[in-house]
PDB file of C-alpha atoms and ligand atoms in Angstrom:
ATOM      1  CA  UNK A   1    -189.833  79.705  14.917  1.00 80.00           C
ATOM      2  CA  UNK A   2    -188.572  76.615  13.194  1.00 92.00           C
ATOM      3  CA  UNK A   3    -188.997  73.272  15.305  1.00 96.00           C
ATOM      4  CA  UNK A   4    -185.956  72.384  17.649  1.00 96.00           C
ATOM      5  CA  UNK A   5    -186.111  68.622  16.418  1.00 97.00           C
ATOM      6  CA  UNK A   6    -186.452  69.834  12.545  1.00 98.00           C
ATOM      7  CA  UNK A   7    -183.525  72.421  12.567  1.00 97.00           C
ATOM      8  CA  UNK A   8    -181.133  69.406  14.769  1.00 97.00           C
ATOM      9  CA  UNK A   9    -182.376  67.059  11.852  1.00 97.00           C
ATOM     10  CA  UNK A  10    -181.908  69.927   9.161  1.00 98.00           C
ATOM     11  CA  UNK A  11    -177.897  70.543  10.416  1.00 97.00           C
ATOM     12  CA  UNK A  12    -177.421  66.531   9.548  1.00 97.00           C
ATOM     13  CA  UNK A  13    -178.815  67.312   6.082  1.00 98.00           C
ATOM     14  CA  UNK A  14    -176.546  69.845   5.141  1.00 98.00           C
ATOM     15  CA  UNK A  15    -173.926  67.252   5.836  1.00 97.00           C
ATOM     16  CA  UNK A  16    -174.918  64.467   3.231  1.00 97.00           C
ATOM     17  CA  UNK A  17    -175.565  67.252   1.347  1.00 98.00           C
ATOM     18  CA  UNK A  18    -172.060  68.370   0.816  1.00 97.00           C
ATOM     19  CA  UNK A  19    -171.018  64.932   1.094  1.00 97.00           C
ATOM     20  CA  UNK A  20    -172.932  63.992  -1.837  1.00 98.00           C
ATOM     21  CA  UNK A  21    -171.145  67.066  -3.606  1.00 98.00           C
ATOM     22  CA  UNK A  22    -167.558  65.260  -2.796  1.00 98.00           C
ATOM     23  CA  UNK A  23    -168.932  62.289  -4.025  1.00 98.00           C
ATOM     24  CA  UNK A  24    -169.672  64.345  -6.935  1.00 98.00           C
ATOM     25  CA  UNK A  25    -166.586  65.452  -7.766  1.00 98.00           C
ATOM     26  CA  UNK A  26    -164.985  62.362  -7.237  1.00 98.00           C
ATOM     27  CA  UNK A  27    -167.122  61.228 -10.090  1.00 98.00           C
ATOM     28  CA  UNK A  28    -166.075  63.728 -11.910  1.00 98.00           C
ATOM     29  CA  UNK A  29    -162.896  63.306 -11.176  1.00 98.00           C
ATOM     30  CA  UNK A  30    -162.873  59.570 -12.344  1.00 98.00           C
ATOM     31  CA  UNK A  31    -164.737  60.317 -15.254  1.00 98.00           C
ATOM     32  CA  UNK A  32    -161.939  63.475 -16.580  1.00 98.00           C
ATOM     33  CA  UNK A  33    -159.334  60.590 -16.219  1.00 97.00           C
ATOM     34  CA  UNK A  34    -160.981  58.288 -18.317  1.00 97.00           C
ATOM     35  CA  UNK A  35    -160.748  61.024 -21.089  1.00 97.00           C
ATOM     36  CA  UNK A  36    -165.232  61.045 -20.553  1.00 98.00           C
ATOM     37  CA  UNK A  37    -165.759  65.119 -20.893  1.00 97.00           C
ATOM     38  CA  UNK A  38    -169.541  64.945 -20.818  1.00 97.00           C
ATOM     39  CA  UNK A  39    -169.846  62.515 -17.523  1.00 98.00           C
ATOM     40  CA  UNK A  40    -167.027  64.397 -15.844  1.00 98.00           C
ATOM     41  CA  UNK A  41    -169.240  68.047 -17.098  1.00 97.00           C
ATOM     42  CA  UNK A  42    -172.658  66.214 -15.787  1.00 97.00           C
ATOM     43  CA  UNK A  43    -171.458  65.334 -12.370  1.00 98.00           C
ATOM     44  CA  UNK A  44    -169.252  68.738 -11.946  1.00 98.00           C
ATOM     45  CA  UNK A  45    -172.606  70.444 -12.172  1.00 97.00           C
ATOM     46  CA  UNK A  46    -174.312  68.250 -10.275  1.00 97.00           C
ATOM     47  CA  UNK A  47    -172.157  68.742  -7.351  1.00 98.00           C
ATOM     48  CA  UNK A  48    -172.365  72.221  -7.114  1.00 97.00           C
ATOM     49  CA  UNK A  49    -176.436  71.846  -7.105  1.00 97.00           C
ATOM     50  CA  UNK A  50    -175.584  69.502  -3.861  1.00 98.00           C
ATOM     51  CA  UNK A  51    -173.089  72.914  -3.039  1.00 98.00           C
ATOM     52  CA  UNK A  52    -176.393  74.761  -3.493  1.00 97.00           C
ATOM     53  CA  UNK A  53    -178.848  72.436  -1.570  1.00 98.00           C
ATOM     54  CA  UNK A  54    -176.628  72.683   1.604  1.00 98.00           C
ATOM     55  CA  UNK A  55    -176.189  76.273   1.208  1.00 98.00           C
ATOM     56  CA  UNK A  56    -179.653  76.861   0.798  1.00 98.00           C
ATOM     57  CA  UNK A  57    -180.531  74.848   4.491  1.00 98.00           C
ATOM     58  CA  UNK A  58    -177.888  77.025   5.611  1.00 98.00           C
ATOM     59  CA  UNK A  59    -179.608  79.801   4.439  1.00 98.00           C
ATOM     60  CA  UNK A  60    -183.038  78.952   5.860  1.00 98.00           C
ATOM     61  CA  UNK A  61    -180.962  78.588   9.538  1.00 98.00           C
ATOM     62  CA  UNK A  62    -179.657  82.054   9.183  1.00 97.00           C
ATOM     63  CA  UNK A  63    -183.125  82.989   8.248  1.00 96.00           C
ATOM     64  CA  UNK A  64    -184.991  81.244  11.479  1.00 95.00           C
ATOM     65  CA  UNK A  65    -182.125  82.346  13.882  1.00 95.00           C
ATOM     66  CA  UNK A  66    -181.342  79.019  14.139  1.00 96.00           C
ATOM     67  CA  UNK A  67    -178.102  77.542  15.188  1.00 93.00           C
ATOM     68  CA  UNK A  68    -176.020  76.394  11.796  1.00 96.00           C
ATOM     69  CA  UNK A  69    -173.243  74.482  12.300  1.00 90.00           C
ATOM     70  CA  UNK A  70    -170.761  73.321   9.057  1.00 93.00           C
ATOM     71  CA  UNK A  71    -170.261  70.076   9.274  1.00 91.00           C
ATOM     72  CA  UNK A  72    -167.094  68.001   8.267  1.00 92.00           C
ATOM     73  CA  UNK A  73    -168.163  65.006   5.897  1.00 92.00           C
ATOM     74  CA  UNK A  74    -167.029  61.685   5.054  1.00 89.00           C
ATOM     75  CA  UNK A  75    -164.678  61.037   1.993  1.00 93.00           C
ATOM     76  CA  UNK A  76    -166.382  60.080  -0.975  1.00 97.00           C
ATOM     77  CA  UNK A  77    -165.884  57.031  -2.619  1.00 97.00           C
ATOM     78  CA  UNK A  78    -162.577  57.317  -5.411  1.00 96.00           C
ATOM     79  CA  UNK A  79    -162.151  53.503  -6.387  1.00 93.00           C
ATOM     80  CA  UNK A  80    -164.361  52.457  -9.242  1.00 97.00           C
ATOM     81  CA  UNK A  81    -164.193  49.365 -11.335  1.00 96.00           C
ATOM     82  CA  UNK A  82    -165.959  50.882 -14.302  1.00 97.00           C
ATOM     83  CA  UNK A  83    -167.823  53.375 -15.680  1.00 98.00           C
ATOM     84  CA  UNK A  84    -171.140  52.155 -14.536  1.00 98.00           C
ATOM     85  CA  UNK A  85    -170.368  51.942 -10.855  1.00 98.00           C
ATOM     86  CA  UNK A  86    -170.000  55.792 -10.454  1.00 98.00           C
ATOM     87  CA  UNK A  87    -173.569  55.955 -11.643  1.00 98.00           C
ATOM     88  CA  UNK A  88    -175.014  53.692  -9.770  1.00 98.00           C
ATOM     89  CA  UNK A  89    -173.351  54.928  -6.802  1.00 98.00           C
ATOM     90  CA  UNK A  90    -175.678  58.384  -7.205  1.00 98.00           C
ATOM     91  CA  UNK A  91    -178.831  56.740  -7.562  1.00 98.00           C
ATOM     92  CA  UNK A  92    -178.314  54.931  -4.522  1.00 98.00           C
ATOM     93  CA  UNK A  93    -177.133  58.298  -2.843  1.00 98.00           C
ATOM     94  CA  UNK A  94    -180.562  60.085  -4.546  1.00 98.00           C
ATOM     95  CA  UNK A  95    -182.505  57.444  -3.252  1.00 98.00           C
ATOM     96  CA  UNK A  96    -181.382  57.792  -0.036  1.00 98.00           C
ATOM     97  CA  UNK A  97    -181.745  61.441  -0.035  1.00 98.00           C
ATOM     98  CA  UNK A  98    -185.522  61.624  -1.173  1.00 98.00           C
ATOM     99  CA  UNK A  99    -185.488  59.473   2.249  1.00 98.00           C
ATOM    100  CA  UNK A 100    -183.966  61.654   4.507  1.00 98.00           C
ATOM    101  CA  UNK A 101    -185.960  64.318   2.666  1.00 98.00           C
ATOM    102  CA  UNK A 102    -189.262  62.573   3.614  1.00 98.00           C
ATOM    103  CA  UNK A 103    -188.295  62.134   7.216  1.00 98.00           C
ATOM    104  CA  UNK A 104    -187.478  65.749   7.500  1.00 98.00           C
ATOM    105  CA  UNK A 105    -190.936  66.354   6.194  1.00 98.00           C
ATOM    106  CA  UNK A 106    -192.265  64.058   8.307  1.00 98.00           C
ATOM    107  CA  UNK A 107    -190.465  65.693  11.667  1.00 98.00           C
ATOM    108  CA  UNK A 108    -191.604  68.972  10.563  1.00 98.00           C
ATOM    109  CA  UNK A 109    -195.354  67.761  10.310  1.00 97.00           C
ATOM    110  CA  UNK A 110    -195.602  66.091  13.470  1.00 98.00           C
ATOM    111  CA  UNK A 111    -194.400  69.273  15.190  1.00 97.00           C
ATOM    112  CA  UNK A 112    -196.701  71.571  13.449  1.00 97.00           C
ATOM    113  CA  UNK A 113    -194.101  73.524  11.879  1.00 97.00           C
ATOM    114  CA  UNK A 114    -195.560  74.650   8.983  1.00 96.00           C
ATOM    115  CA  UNK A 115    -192.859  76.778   7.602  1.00 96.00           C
ATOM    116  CA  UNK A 116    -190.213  74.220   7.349  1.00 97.00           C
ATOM    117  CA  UNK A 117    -192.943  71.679   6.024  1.00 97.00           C
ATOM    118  CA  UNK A 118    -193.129  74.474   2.883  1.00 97.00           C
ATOM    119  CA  UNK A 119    -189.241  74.505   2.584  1.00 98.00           C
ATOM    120  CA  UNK A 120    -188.655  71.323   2.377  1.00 98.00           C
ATOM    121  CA  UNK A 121    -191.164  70.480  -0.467  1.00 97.00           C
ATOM    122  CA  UNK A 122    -188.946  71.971  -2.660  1.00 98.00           C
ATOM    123  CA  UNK A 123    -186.099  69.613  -1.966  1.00 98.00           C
ATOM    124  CA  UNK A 124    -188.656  66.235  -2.361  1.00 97.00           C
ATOM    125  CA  UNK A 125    -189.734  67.811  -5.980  1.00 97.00           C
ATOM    126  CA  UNK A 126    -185.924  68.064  -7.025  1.00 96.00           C
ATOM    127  CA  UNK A 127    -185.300  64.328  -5.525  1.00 97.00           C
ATOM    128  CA  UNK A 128    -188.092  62.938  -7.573  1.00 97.00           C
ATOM    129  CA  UNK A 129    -186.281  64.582 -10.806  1.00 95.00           C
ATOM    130  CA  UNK A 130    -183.023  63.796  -9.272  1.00 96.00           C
ATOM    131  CA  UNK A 131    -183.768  60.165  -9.304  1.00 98.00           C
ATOM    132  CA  UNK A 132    -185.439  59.934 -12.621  1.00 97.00           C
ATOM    133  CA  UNK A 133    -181.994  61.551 -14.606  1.00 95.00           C
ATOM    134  CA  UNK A 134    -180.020  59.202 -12.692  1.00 97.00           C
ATOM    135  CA  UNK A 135    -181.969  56.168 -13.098  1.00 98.00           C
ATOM    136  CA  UNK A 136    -182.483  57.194 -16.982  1.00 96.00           C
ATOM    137  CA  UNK A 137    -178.392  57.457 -17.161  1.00 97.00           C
ATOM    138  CA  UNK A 138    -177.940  54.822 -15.056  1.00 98.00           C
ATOM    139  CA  UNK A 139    -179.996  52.696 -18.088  1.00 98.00           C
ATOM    140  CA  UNK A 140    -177.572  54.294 -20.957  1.00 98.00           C
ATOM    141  CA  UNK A 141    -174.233  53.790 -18.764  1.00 98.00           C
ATOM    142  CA  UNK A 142    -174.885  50.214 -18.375  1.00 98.00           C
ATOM    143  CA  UNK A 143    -176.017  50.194 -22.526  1.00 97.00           C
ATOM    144  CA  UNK A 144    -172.447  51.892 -23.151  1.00 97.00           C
ATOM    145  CA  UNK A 145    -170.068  49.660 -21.050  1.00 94.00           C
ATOM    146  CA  UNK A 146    -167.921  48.698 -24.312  1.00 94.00           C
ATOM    147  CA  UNK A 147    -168.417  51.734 -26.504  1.00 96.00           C
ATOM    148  CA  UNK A 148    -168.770  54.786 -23.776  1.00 95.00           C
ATOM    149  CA  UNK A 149    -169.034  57.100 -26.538  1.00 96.00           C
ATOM    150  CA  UNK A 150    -172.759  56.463 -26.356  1.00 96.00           C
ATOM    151  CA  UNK A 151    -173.336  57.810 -23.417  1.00 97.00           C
ATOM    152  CA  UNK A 152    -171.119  60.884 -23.858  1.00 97.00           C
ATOM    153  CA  UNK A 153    -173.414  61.175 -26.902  1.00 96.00           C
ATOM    154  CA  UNK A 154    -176.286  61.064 -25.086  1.00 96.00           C
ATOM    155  CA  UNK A 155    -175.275  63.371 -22.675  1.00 96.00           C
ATOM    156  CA  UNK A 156    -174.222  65.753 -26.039  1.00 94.00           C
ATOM    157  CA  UNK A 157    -177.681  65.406 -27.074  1.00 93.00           C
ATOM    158  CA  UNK A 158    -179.608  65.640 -23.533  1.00 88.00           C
ATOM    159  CA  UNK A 159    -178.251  68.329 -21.615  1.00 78.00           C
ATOM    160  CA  UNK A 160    -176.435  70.146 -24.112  1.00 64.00           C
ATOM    161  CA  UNK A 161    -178.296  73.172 -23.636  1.00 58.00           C
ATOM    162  CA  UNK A 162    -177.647  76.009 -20.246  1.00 54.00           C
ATOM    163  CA  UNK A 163    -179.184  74.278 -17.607  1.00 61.00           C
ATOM    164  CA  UNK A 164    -181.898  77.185 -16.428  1.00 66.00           C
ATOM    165  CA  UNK A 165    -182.400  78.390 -13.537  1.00 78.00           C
ATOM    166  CA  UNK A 166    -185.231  77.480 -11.024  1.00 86.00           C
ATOM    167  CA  UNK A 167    -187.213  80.827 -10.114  1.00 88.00           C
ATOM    168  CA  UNK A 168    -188.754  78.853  -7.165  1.00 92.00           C
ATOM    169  CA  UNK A 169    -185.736  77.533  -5.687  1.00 95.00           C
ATOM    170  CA  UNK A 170    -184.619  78.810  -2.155  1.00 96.00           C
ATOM    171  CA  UNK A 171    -182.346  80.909  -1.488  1.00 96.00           C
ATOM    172  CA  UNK A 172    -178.682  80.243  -0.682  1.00 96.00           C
ATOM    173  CA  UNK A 173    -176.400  81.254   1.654  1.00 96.00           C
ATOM    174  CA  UNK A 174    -173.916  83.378  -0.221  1.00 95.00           C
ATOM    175  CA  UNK A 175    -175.847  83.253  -3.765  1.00 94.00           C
ATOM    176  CA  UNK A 176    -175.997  79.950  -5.223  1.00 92.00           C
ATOM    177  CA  UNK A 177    -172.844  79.305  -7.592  1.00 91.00           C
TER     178      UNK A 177
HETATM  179 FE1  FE2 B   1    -179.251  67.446  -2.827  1.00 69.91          FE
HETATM  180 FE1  FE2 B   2    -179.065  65.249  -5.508  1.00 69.91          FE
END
């Protein structure tokens, strides 16, 4: 039986969660208007992952008979002044995330709940490579403010293979997209 406090605190993550995937897409968005295919490709994905991170708490609710309940979310953020400013808009939302992460950890070690302690290290291994992509693009973006086809080349070169997926990743409500 999952901790009351941890699943309360895990029904608030599934909200940033798909709040960071409309923030997402709103990158995206910004980026497919500025004619920048590879940024607008990069943050399509990563918004479904955040898709798949909320579906997979939802799953692990299901799974402990806990109550799950689908949150509403704020709207993302649409008006950027350049191309940098979407970027550094997701590290700051990463880095907040591998906080909330932590805590949840943290709630689900001081109530002995050692089952939700081994879900959630999952989630702080993605933040920490979460962080690092976004920091490292974060670096090019900024490098590419005049001639943005550097970064879409980087992107080209970077990620240009099928992203693979991650045999030790929970499971998601519905089958992760
Ligand atoms: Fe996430
Ligand atoms: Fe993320």
């Amino acid at each position: 039986m999952a901790a009351p406090r941890f699943i309360e605190r895990l029904n608030e993550q599934i909200a940033y969660e798909f709040a960071a995937s409309q923030q997402y897409i709103a990158n995206a968005v910004y980026y497919d208007g500025e004619t920048l295919p590879r940024l607008a490709a990069f943050f399509y994905a990563q918004a479904v992952e955040e898709r798949n991170h909320a579906m997979m708490m939802v799953r692990y609710l299901l799974d402990a008979d806990a109550e799950v309940a689908i949150p509403g979310v704020a709207a993302p953020e649409t008006g950027f002044g350049d191309i940098v400013a979407p970027v550094a808009l997701a590290l700051e939302q990463e880095r907040r995330v591998s906080d909330q992460i932590a805590a949840l950890m943290g709630v689900a070690r001081a109530d002995g709940d050692y089952l939700s302690e081994q879900f959630v290290q999952w989630f702080l291994k993605e933040q920490v490579e979460e962080v690092s992509s976004m920091s490292s693009l974060l670096a090019v973006v900024r490098r590419s403010k005049e001639t943005p086809g550097f970064v879409e080349d980087y992107l080209a070169r970077e990620l240009g293979g099928a992203q693979a997926g991650d045999p030790t990743a929970p499971a998601a409500a519905g089958g992760a997209l």
